mmCIF file of C-alpha atoms in Angstrom:
data_model
loop_
_atom_site.group_PDB
_atom_site.id
_atom_site.type_symbol
_atom_site.label_atom_id
_atom_site.label_comp_id
_atom_site.label_asym_id
_atom_site.label_seq_id
_atom_site.Cartn_x
_atom_site.Cartn_y
_atom_site.Cartn_z
ATOM 1 C CA UNK F 1 -23.761 -8.035 -15.034
ATOM 2 C CA UNK F 2 -23.558 -4.423 -13.880
ATOM 3 C CA UNK F 3 -21.577 -2.191 -16.303
ATOM 4 C CA UNK F 4 -19.801 -5.163 -17.819
ATOM 5 C CA UNK F 5 -18.445 -6.043 -14.384
ATOM 6 C CA UNK F 6 -18.855 -9.373 -12.628
ATOM 7 C CA UNK F 7 -18.746 -9.079 -8.838
ATOM 8 C CA UNK F 8 -17.476 -12.204 -7.095
ATOM 9 C CA UNK F 9 -17.505 -12.593 -3.323
ATOM 10 C CA UNK F 10 -16.841 -15.168 -0.646
ATOM 11 C CA UNK F 11 -18.829 -15.590 2.550
ATOM 12 C CA UNK F 12 -17.525 -12.874 4.897
ATOM 13 C CA UNK F 13 -19.257 -11.008 7.726
ATOM 14 C CA UNK F 14 -22.167 -8.974 6.267
ATOM 15 C CA UNK F 15 -20.707 -8.531 2.779
ATOM 16 C CA UNK F 16 -23.477 -10.469 1.041
ATOM 17 C CA UNK F 17 -26.177 -8.547 2.897
ATOM 18 C CA UNK F 18 -24.617 -5.210 1.944
ATOM 19 C CA UNK F 19 -24.496 -6.115 -1.754
ATOM 20 C CA UNK F 20 -28.071 -7.389 -1.717
ATOM 21 C CA UNK F 21 -29.309 -4.266 0.033
ATOM 22 C CA UNK F 22 -27.402 -2.114 -2.469
ATOM 23 C CA UNK F 23 -29.029 -3.951 -5.404
ATOM 24 C CA UNK F 24 -25.646 -5.001 -6.795
ATOM 25 C CA UNK F 25 -25.669 -8.371 -8.620
ATOM 26 C CA UNK F 26 -22.947 -10.782 -7.506
ATOM 27 C CA UNK F 27 -21.829 -14.409 -7.479
ATOM 28 C CA UNK F 28 -20.768 -16.024 -4.206
ATOM 29 C CA UNK F 29 -17.941 -18.422 -5.088
ATOM 30 C CA UNK F 30 -17.563 -19.710 -1.530
ATOM 31 C CA UNK F 31 -21.081 -19.667 0.001
ATOM 32 C CA UNK F 32 -20.164 -22.417 2.476
ATOM 33 C CA UNK F 33 -17.409 -20.248 3.994
ATOM 34 C CA UNK F 34 -14.203 -21.662 5.454
ATOM 35 C CA UNK F 35 -12.470 -22.282 8.761
ATOM 36 C CA UNK F 36 -9.788 -19.846 9.941
ATOM 37 C CA UNK F 37 -7.099 -22.474 10.583
ATOM 38 C CA UNK F 38 -4.369 -23.132 8.012
ATOM 39 C CA UNK F 39 -6.104 -26.209 6.620
ATOM 40 C CA UNK F 40 -9.363 -24.311 6.224
ATOM 41 C CA UNK F 41 -7.590 -21.413 4.532
ATOM 42 C CA UNK F 42 -5.820 -23.754 2.097
ATOM 43 C CA UNK F 43 -9.047 -25.576 1.202
ATOM 44 C CA UNK F 44 -10.848 -22.265 0.781
ATOM 45 C CA UNK F 45 -8.197 -20.964 -1.620
ATOM 46 C CA UNK F 46 -8.313 -24.175 -3.677
ATOM 47 C CA UNK F 47 -12.104 -24.037 -3.955
ATOM 48 C CA UNK F 48 -12.039 -20.380 -4.980
ATOM 49 C CA UNK F 49 -9.253 -21.068 -7.487
ATOM 50 C CA UNK F 50 -11.310 -23.770 -9.184
ATOM 51 C CA UNK F 51 -14.519 -21.751 -9.243
ATOM 52 C CA UNK F 52 -12.801 -18.570 -10.453
ATOM 53 C CA UNK F 53 -11.002 -20.591 -13.142
ATOM 54 C CA UNK F 54 -14.351 -21.905 -14.425
ATOM 55 C CA UNK F 55 -15.917 -18.447 -14.422
ATOM 56 C CA UNK F 56 -12.944 -16.907 -16.239
ATOM 57 C CA UNK F 57 -13.010 -19.580 -18.937
ATOM 58 C CA UNK F 58 -16.687 -18.845 -19.467
ATOM 59 C CA UNK F 59 -16.550 -15.030 -19.382
ATOM 60 C CA UNK F 60 -12.963 -14.204 -20.457
ATOM 61 C CA UNK F 61 -12.502 -11.005 -18.411
ATOM 62 C CA UNK F 62 -9.944 -8.403 -19.511
ATOM 63 C CA UNK F 63 -8.682 -7.789 -15.979
ATOM 64 C CA UNK F 64 -9.103 -9.216 -12.464
ATOM 65 C CA UNK F 65 -9.281 -6.831 -9.497
ATOM 66 C CA UNK F 66 -9.823 -7.747 -5.879
ATOM 67 C CA UNK F 67 -8.547 -8.521 -2.415
ATOM 68 C CA UNK F 68 -8.178 -12.307 -2.685
ATOM 69 C CA UNK F 69 -5.222 -14.519 -3.535
ATOM 70 C CA UNK F 70 -6.997 -16.458 -6.295
ATOM 71 C CA UNK F 71 -7.097 -13.551 -8.743
ATOM 72 C CA UNK F 72 -3.308 -13.739 -9.020
ATOM 73 C CA UNK F 73 -3.327 -17.527 -9.346
ATOM 74 C CA UNK F 74 -5.923 -17.651 -12.114
ATOM 75 C CA UNK F 75 -4.637 -14.482 -13.751
ATOM 76 C CA UNK F 76 -1.193 -16.055 -14.077
ATOM 77 C CA UNK F 77 -2.636 -19.319 -15.379
ATOM 78 C CA UNK F 78 -4.880 -17.686 -18.003
ATOM 79 C CA UNK F 79 -2.602 -14.705 -18.720
ATOM 80 C CA UNK F 80 -5.116 -12.160 -17.465
ATOM 81 C CA UNK F 81 -3.683 -9.077 -15.689
ATOM 82 C CA UNK F 82 -4.533 -9.026 -11.978
ATOM 83 C CA UNK F 83 -4.554 -6.117 -9.528
ATOM 84 C CA UNK F 84 -4.561 -7.076 -5.867
ATOM 85 C CA UNK F 85 -6.010 -4.305 -3.716
ATOM 86 C CA UNK F 86 -4.707 -4.067 -0.147
ATOM 87 C CA UNK F 87 -3.695 -1.487 2.450
ATOM 88 C CA UNK F 88 -2.188 -3.731 5.136
ATOM 89 C CA UNK F 89 1.605 -3.860 5.189
ATOM 90 C CA UNK F 90 2.951 -7.193 3.928
ATOM 91 C CA UNK F 91 4.574 -7.907 7.279
ATOM 92 C CA UNK F 92 1.231 -7.627 9.082
ATOM 93 C CA UNK F 93 -0.499 -10.167 6.809
ATOM 94 C CA UNK F 94 2.369 -12.549 5.920
ATOM 95 C CA UNK F 95 0.251 -15.529 4.853
ATOM 96 C CA UNK F 96 -1.935 -13.457 2.545
ATOM 97 C CA UNK F 97 1.143 -11.758 1.065
ATOM 98 C CA UNK F 98 2.884 -15.060 0.322
ATOM 99 C CA UNK F 99 -0.243 -16.597 -1.192
ATOM 100 C CA UNK F 100 -1.155 -13.659 -3.410
ATOM 101 C CA UNK F 101 1.610 -11.148 -4.146
ATOM 102 C CA UNK F 102 4.016 -13.439 -6.078
ATOM 103 C CA UNK F 103 1.247 -14.155 -8.601
ATOM 104 C CA UNK F 104 -0.413 -10.716 -8.839
ATOM 105 C CA UNK F 105 0.495 -8.487 -11.765
ATOM 106 C CA UNK F 106 0.175 -5.406 -9.566
ATOM 107 C CA UNK F 107 -0.538 -4.509 -5.942
ATOM 108 C CA UNK F 108 -2.691 -1.398 -5.493
ATOM 109 C CA UNK F 109 -2.114 0.236 -2.119
ATOM 110 C CA UNK F 110 -1.602 3.572 -0.328
ATOM 111 C CA UNK F 111 1.783 5.281 -0.605
ATOM 112 C CA UNK F 112 2.447 4.559 3.088
ATOM 113 C CA UNK F 113 1.811 0.812 2.711
ATOM 114 C CA UNK F 114 4.967 -1.324 2.787
ATOM 115 C CA UNK F 115 4.601 -4.248 0.380
ATOM 116 C CA UNK F 116 7.968 -5.722 1.299
ATOM 117 C CA UNK F 117 9.800 -7.645 -1.410
ATOM 118 C CA UNK F 118 6.921 -6.908 -3.815
ATOM 119 C CA UNK F 119 7.288 -3.121 -3.800
ATOM 120 C CA UNK F 120 8.422 -3.109 -7.443
ATOM 121 C CA UNK F 121 5.048 -4.342 -8.661
ATOM 122 C CA UNK F 122 3.112 -1.889 -6.487
ATOM 123 C CA UNK F 123 0.844 0.896 -7.731
ATOM 124 C CA UNK F 124 0.799 3.522 -4.977
ATOM 125 C CA UNK F 125 -1.799 6.262 -4.499
ATOM 126 C CA UNK F 126 -2.195 9.181 -2.097
ATOM 127 C CA UNK F 127 -5.097 8.025 0.005
ATOM 128 C CA UNK F 128 -6.680 5.235 2.021
ATOM 129 C CA UNK F 129 -9.214 2.563 1.098
ATOM 130 C CA UNK F 130 -11.700 4.231 3.414
ATOM 131 C CA UNK F 131 -11.590 7.403 1.299
ATOM 132 C CA UNK F 132 -13.027 5.393 -1.602
ATOM 133 C CA UNK F 133 -16.411 5.603 0.119
ATOM 134 C CA UNK F 134 -16.029 8.224 2.871
ATOM 135 C CA UNK F 135 -14.400 11.111 1.017
ATOM 136 C CA UNK F 136 -16.600 14.210 1.553
ATOM 137 C CA UNK F 137 -17.234 14.433 -2.198
ATOM 138 C CA UNK F 138 -18.716 10.921 -2.073
ATOM 139 C CA UNK F 139 -20.327 10.602 1.366
ATOM 140 C CA UNK F 140 -22.726 13.077 2.980
ATOM 141 C CA UNK F 141 -23.596 12.085 6.552
ATOM 142 C CA UNK F 142 -27.284 12.380 7.394
ATOM 143 C CA UNK F 143 -28.519 13.437 10.821
ATOM 144 C CA UNK F 144 -31.921 12.141 9.842
ATOM 145 C CA UNK F 145 -30.521 8.630 9.314
ATOM 146 C CA UNK F 146 -28.329 8.747 12.434
ATOM 147 C CA UNK F 147 -31.302 10.024 14.434
ATOM 148 C CA UNK F 148 -33.104 6.725 13.890
ATOM 149 C CA UNK F 149 -30.576 5.121 16.236
ATOM 150 C CA UNK F 150 -29.183 7.791 18.548
ATOM 151 C CA UNK F 151 -30.339 10.872 20.408
ATOM 152 C CA UNK F 152 -28.633 14.211 19.770
ATOM 153 C CA UNK F 153 -29.707 15.629 23.132
ATOM 154 C CA UNK F 154 -26.371 14.460 24.566
ATOM 155 C CA UNK F 155 -23.009 13.582 22.978
ATOM 156 C CA UNK F 156 -22.556 9.895 22.243
ATOM 157 C CA UNK F 157 -19.545 7.626 22.019
ATOM 158 C CA UNK F 158 -19.176 4.652 19.664
ATOM 159 C CA UNK F 159 -17.388 1.523 20.937
ATOM 160 C CA UNK F 160 -16.589 -1.434 18.677
ATOM 161 C CA UNK F 161 -15.507 -4.936 19.680
ATOM 162 C CA UNK F 162 -13.925 -6.947 16.863
ATOM 163 C CA UNK F 163 -13.607 -10.739 16.761
ATOM 164 C CA UNK F 164 -9.862 -10.687 16.021
ATOM 165 C CA UNK F 165 -10.050 -14.291 14.860
ATOM 166 C CA UNK F 166 -8.632 -14.021 11.325
ATOM 167 C CA UNK F 167 -5.425 -15.940 10.540
ATOM 168 C CA UNK F 168 -3.337 -12.754 10.746
ATOM 169 C CA UNK F 169 -4.903 -11.923 14.156
ATOM 170 C CA UNK F 170 -3.135 -14.825 15.863
ATOM 171 C CA UNK F 171 -1.759 -13.587 19.179
ATOM 172 C CA UNK F 172 -3.436 -10.190 18.752
ATOM 173 C CA UNK F 173 -5.577 -9.105 21.703
ATOM 174 C CA UNK F 174 -8.012 -6.231 22.085
ATOM 175 C CA UNK F 175 -10.420 -4.709 24.590
ATOM 176 C CA UNK F 176 -11.367 -7.123 27.372
ATOM 177 C CA UNK F 177 -14.718 -6.945 29.167
ATOM 178 C CA UNK F 178 -12.972 -5.711 32.322
ATOM 179 C CA UNK F 179 -11.293 -2.892 30.407
ATOM 180 C CA UNK F 180 -14.529 -2.039 28.593
ATOM 181 C CA UNK F 181 -16.269 -1.469 31.924
ATOM 182 C CA UNK F 182 -13.545 0.990 32.945
ATOM 183 C CA UNK F 183 -13.958 2.822 29.609
ATOM 184 C CA UNK F 184 -17.713 3.058 30.153
ATOM 185 C CA UNK F 185 -17.164 4.492 33.647
ATOM 186 C CA UNK F 186 -15.040 7.285 32.115
ATOM 187 C CA UNK F 187 -17.512 8.064 29.322
ATOM 188 C CA UNK F 188 -20.862 7.893 31.144
ATOM 189 C CA UNK F 189 -20.701 11.349 32.778
ATOM 190 C CA UNK F 190 -20.098 12.943 29.359
ATOM 191 C CA UNK F 191 -22.749 11.329 27.173
ATOM 192 C CA UNK F 192 -24.417 8.185 25.894
ATOM 193 C CA UNK F 193 -22.566 5.005 24.957
ATOM 194 C CA UNK F 194 -23.258 2.898 21.855
ATOM 195 C CA UNK F 195 -21.617 -0.513 21.462
ATOM 196 C CA UNK F 196 -21.426 -2.574 18.267
ATOM 197 C CA UNK F 197 -19.781 -5.962 18.406
ATOM 198 C CA UNK F 198 -18.644 -8.807 16.162
ATOM 199 C CA UNK F 199 -18.150 -11.032 19.189
ATOM 200 C CA UNK F 200 -20.806 -12.198 21.608
ATOM 201 C CA UNK F 201 -21.544 -9.552 24.221
ATOM 202 C CA UNK F 202 -21.731 -10.207 27.936
ATOM 203 C CA UNK F 203 -25.178 -9.364 29.344
ATOM 204 C CA UNK F 204 -23.716 -6.437 31.282
ATOM 205 C CA UNK F 205 -23.173 -4.585 27.965
ATOM 206 C CA UNK F 206 -26.633 -5.210 26.518
ATOM 207 C CA UNK F 207 -28.044 -1.824 27.680
ATOM 208 C CA UNK F 208 -25.441 -0.143 25.454
ATOM 209 C CA UNK F 209 -25.869 -2.331 22.366
ATOM 210 C CA UNK F 210 -26.579 -0.371 19.176
ATOM 211 C CA UNK F 211 -29.073 -2.231 17.001
ATOM 212 C CA UNK F 212 -28.390 -0.758 13.572
ATOM 213 C CA UNK F 213 -28.783 -1.444 9.872
ATOM 214 C CA UNK F 214 -25.183 -2.049 8.655
ATOM 215 C CA UNK F 215 -25.762 0.381 5.780
ATOM 216 C CA UNK F 216 -26.283 3.211 8.268
ATOM 217 C CA UNK F 217 -23.285 2.779 10.576
ATOM 218 C CA UNK F 218 -21.201 5.528 8.940
ATOM 219 C CA UNK F 219 -23.974 8.080 9.442
ATOM 220 C CA UNK F 220 -23.960 7.286 13.165
ATOM 221 C CA UNK F 221 -20.157 7.334 13.274
ATOM 222 C CA UNK F 222 -19.986 10.733 11.547
ATOM 223 C CA UNK F 223 -21.792 12.453 14.444
ATOM 224 C CA UNK F 224 -20.132 10.559 17.309
ATOM 225 C CA UNK F 225 -17.878 12.403 19.755
ATOM 226 C CA UNK F 226 -15.338 9.565 19.935
ATOM 227 C CA UNK F 227 -14.725 6.133 18.433
ATOM 228 C CA UNK F 228 -13.023 3.498 20.595
ATOM 229 C CA UNK F 229 -12.359 -0.053 19.470
ATOM 230 C CA UNK F 230 -10.070 -2.912 18.528
ATOM 231 C CA UNK F 231 -11.028 -2.868 14.830
ATOM 232 C CA UNK F 232 -8.572 -1.499 12.260
ATOM 233 C CA UNK F 233 -11.016 -0.529 9.535
ATOM 234 C CA UNK F 234 -13.510 1.277 11.746
ATOM 235 C CA UNK F 235 -10.700 3.248 13.367
ATOM 236 C CA UNK F 236 -9.556 4.419 9.921
ATOM 237 C CA UNK F 237 -13.160 5.201 8.964
ATOM 238 C CA UNK F 238 -13.543 7.386 12.027
ATOM 239 C CA UNK F 239 -10.238 9.089 11.235
ATOM 240 C CA UNK F 240 -11.135 10.044 7.668
ATOM 241 C CA UNK F 241 -14.486 11.362 8.966
ATOM 242 C CA UNK F 242 -12.656 13.575 11.462
ATOM 243 C CA UNK F 243 -13.949 11.669 14.504
ATOM 244 C CA UNK F 244 -11.218 11.125 17.140
ATOM 245 C CA UNK F 245 -10.414 7.420 17.325
ATOM 246 C CA UNK F 246 -8.656 5.282 19.877
ATOM 247 C CA UNK F 247 -7.701 1.774 18.760
ATOM 248 C CA UNK F 248 -6.380 -0.807 21.151
ATOM 249 C CA UNK F 249 -4.759 -3.958 19.755
ATOM 250 C CA UNK F 250 -1.517 -5.629 18.767
ATOM 251 C CA UNK F 251 -1.448 -4.174 15.260
ATOM 252 C CA UNK F 252 -0.415 -0.748 16.554
ATOM 253 C CA UNK F 253 2.783 0.351 14.799
ATOM 254 C CA UNK F 254 2.489 -2.375 12.137
ATOM 255 C CA UNK F 255 0.111 -0.737 9.646
ATOM 256 C CA UNK F 256 1.416 2.278 7.736
ATOM 257 C CA UNK F 257 -1.936 3.854 6.876
ATOM 258 C CA UNK F 258 -3.137 3.928 10.490
ATOM 259 C CA UNK F 259 0.246 5.065 11.753
ATOM 260 C CA UNK F 260 0.050 7.990 9.317
ATOM 261 C CA UNK F 261 -3.475 8.913 10.449
ATOM 262 C CA UNK F 262 -2.250 8.823 14.059
ATOM 263 C CA UNK F 263 1.225 10.339 13.867
ATOM 264 C CA UNK F 264 1.179 12.698 10.876
ATOM 265 C CA UNK F 265 -2.427 13.909 10.969
ATOM 266 C CA UNK F 266 -3.126 13.314 14.689
ATOM 267 C CA UNK F 267 -6.622 12.051 13.957
ATOM 268 C CA UNK F 268 -6.406 9.180 16.403
ATOM 269 C CA UNK F 269 -4.379 7.188 18.878
ATOM 270 C CA UNK F 270 -3.011 3.659 18.583
ATOM 271 C CA UNK F 271 -2.387 1.963 21.933
ATOM 272 C CA UNK F 272 -0.912 -1.491 22.490
ATOM 273 C CA UNK F 273 -2.562 -4.082 24.770
ATOM 274 C CA UNK F 274 0.400 -3.770 27.151
ATOM 275 C CA UNK F 275 -0.693 -0.179 27.922
ATOM 276 C CA UNK F 276 -4.250 -0.349 29.346
ATOM 277 C CA UNK F 277 -3.597 2.547 31.733
ATOM 278 C CA UNK F 278 -2.516 4.741 28.819
ATOM 279 C CA UNK F 279 -5.707 3.802 26.977
ATOM 280 C CA UNK F 280 -7.834 5.017 29.866
ATOM 281 C CA UNK F 281 -5.778 8.208 30.194
ATOM 282 C CA UNK F 282 -6.066 9.049 26.478
ATOM 283 C CA UNK F 283 -9.845 8.550 26.579
ATOM 284 C CA UNK F 284 -10.092 10.678 29.705
ATOM 285 C CA UNK F 285 -8.048 13.453 28.065
ATOM 286 C CA UNK F 286 -10.112 13.358 24.866
ATOM 287 C CA UNK F 287 -13.516 13.678 26.543
ATOM 288 C CA UNK F 288 -12.213 16.685 28.467
ATOM 289 C CA UNK F 289 -10.492 18.355 25.483
ATOM 290 C CA UNK F 290 -11.685 21.901 24.801
ATOM 291 C CA UNK F 291 -12.854 22.590 21.226
ATOM 292 C CA UNK F 292 -12.262 18.934 20.355
ATOM 293 C CA UNK F 293 -14.660 18.946 17.407
ATOM 294 C CA UNK F 294 -13.096 22.020 15.799
ATOM 295 C CA UNK F 295 -9.551 20.733 16.364
ATOM 296 C CA UNK F 296 -10.284 17.427 14.654
ATOM 297 C CA UNK F 297 -12.160 19.088 11.802
ATOM 298 C CA UNK F 298 -9.016 21.100 11.093
ATOM 299 C CA UNK F 299 -6.841 17.999 11.284
ATOM 300 C CA UNK F 300 -9.167 16.208 8.871
ATOM 301 C CA UNK F 301 -9.008 19.184 6.500
ATOM 302 C CA UNK F 302 -5.199 18.983 6.515
ATOM 303 C CA UNK F 303 -5.338 15.264 5.743
ATOM 304 C CA UNK F 304 -7.804 15.694 2.883
ATOM 305 C CA UNK F 305 -5.597 18.366 1.278
ATOM 306 C CA UNK F 306 -2.942 15.691 0.769
ATOM 307 C CA UNK F 307 -5.257 12.935 -0.446
ATOM 308 C CA UNK F 308 -7.238 12.079 -3.558
ATOM 309 C CA UNK F 309 -10.718 10.823 -4.366
ATOM 310 C CA UNK F 310 -9.770 7.182 -4.303
ATOM 311 C CA UNK F 311 -12.885 5.836 -6.028
ATOM 312 C CA UNK F 312 -12.449 8.225 -8.976
ATOM 313 C CA UNK F 313 -8.769 7.256 -9.253
ATOM 314 C CA UNK F 314 -9.540 3.534 -9.223
ATOM 315 C CA UNK F 315 -12.165 3.897 -11.950
ATOM 316 C CA UNK F 316 -9.690 5.841 -14.105
ATOM 317 C CA UNK F 317 -6.895 3.343 -13.449
ATOM 318 C CA UNK F 318 -9.012 0.349 -14.442
ATOM 319 C CA UNK F 319 -10.843 1.891 -17.397
ATOM 320 C CA UNK F 320 -7.592 3.102 -18.945
ATOM 321 C CA UNK F 321 -5.420 0.102 -18.048
ATOM 322 C CA UNK F 322 -2.652 -0.482 -19.068
ATOM 323 C CA UNK F 323 -2.155 3.023 -20.514
ATOM 324 C CA UNK F 324 -2.938 4.496 -17.072
ATOM 325 C CA UNK F 325 0.237 2.883 -15.720
ATOM 326 C CA UNK F 326 2.302 4.782 -18.277
ATOM 327 C CA UNK F 327 0.804 8.070 -17.088
ATOM 328 C CA UNK F 328 1.541 7.180 -13.467
ATOM 329 C CA UNK F 329 5.163 6.293 -14.229
ATOM 330 C CA UNK F 330 5.684 9.497 -16.182
ATOM 331 C CA UNK F 331 3.679 11.544 -13.621
ATOM 332 C CA UNK F 332 1.887 13.532 -16.318
ATOM 333 C CA UNK F 333 -0.300 15.747 -14.103
ATOM 334 C CA UNK F 334 -2.230 12.690 -12.957
ATOM 335 C CA UNK F 335 -2.853 13.307 -9.280
ATOM 336 C CA UNK F 336 -4.339 16.797 -9.485
ATOM 337 C CA UNK F 337 -7.350 15.547 -11.427
ATOM 338 C CA UNK F 338 -8.332 13.371 -8.463
ATOM 339 C CA UNK F 339 -8.172 16.051 -5.782
ATOM 340 C CA UNK F 340 -11.453 16.730 -3.988
ATOM 341 C CA UNK F 341 -13.559 19.841 -4.439
#
């Protein structure tokens, strides 16, 4: 396997396609997928536990790193250190936290992430997951790639509809079709509209659908004038790229990393579903903002000054584990080496 690393995945969205397209070898330990109810989740965890256990017995890894509960389970059973990587506060993903954190050796998360009762086993870093692949030292947006999908003759706005059907999304609502039409009415006089969607789109939105290779979405996002959606990750991605974002869902105020991007660095706006009128007003204000691009570039610059190259830090942490933990505890000039250029 690549660089002595075995990549294990489960069936999720377009993950398998992205790995295949990136020529990264992997093993899918749950190709059949699972249902999102509690029974389906439990069965999925049991299947992954058994398959990971078999793979670990065969390959005897030195360390397990990932975002799934089973690495803690099997790590505990076989006495292999496990690092669970997450940036959602424990209170926002209670089922995942209870299934995984008690068994994980460490939890790797941003400084602003609240891991609840498991804070003592947390490894905190100055950054966000999205900076692992969108830090300016690692990602260079291409107008040539974006130009395959959008025209630069007019500004364009990126809208994203998420499914919001994961177990932790229960009771969480987002942008309705009725509200989306009002958003489009505000945006149309100012530029083109591009919609990507996890959920099935009503025919009325088809003229705005962005047909795009998933590998190219960040190039399109990097040149957008605004991002609007009910997805957490894409909002954070827009924020670290310096693109003003507006997210509209019930997770507002519950996720430390997005709250920091919104409140401290003013790179975006989180609006609850109970405030649709505020959503429309914020969008209206943003499209009319003078020097918007320059203002948000400056805000992004201020954010990046405080953050590290997350991918470089993670490589160092893992390659030097467990000695790297000693350096972090003693704070021996660790963080400066991971600052961007």
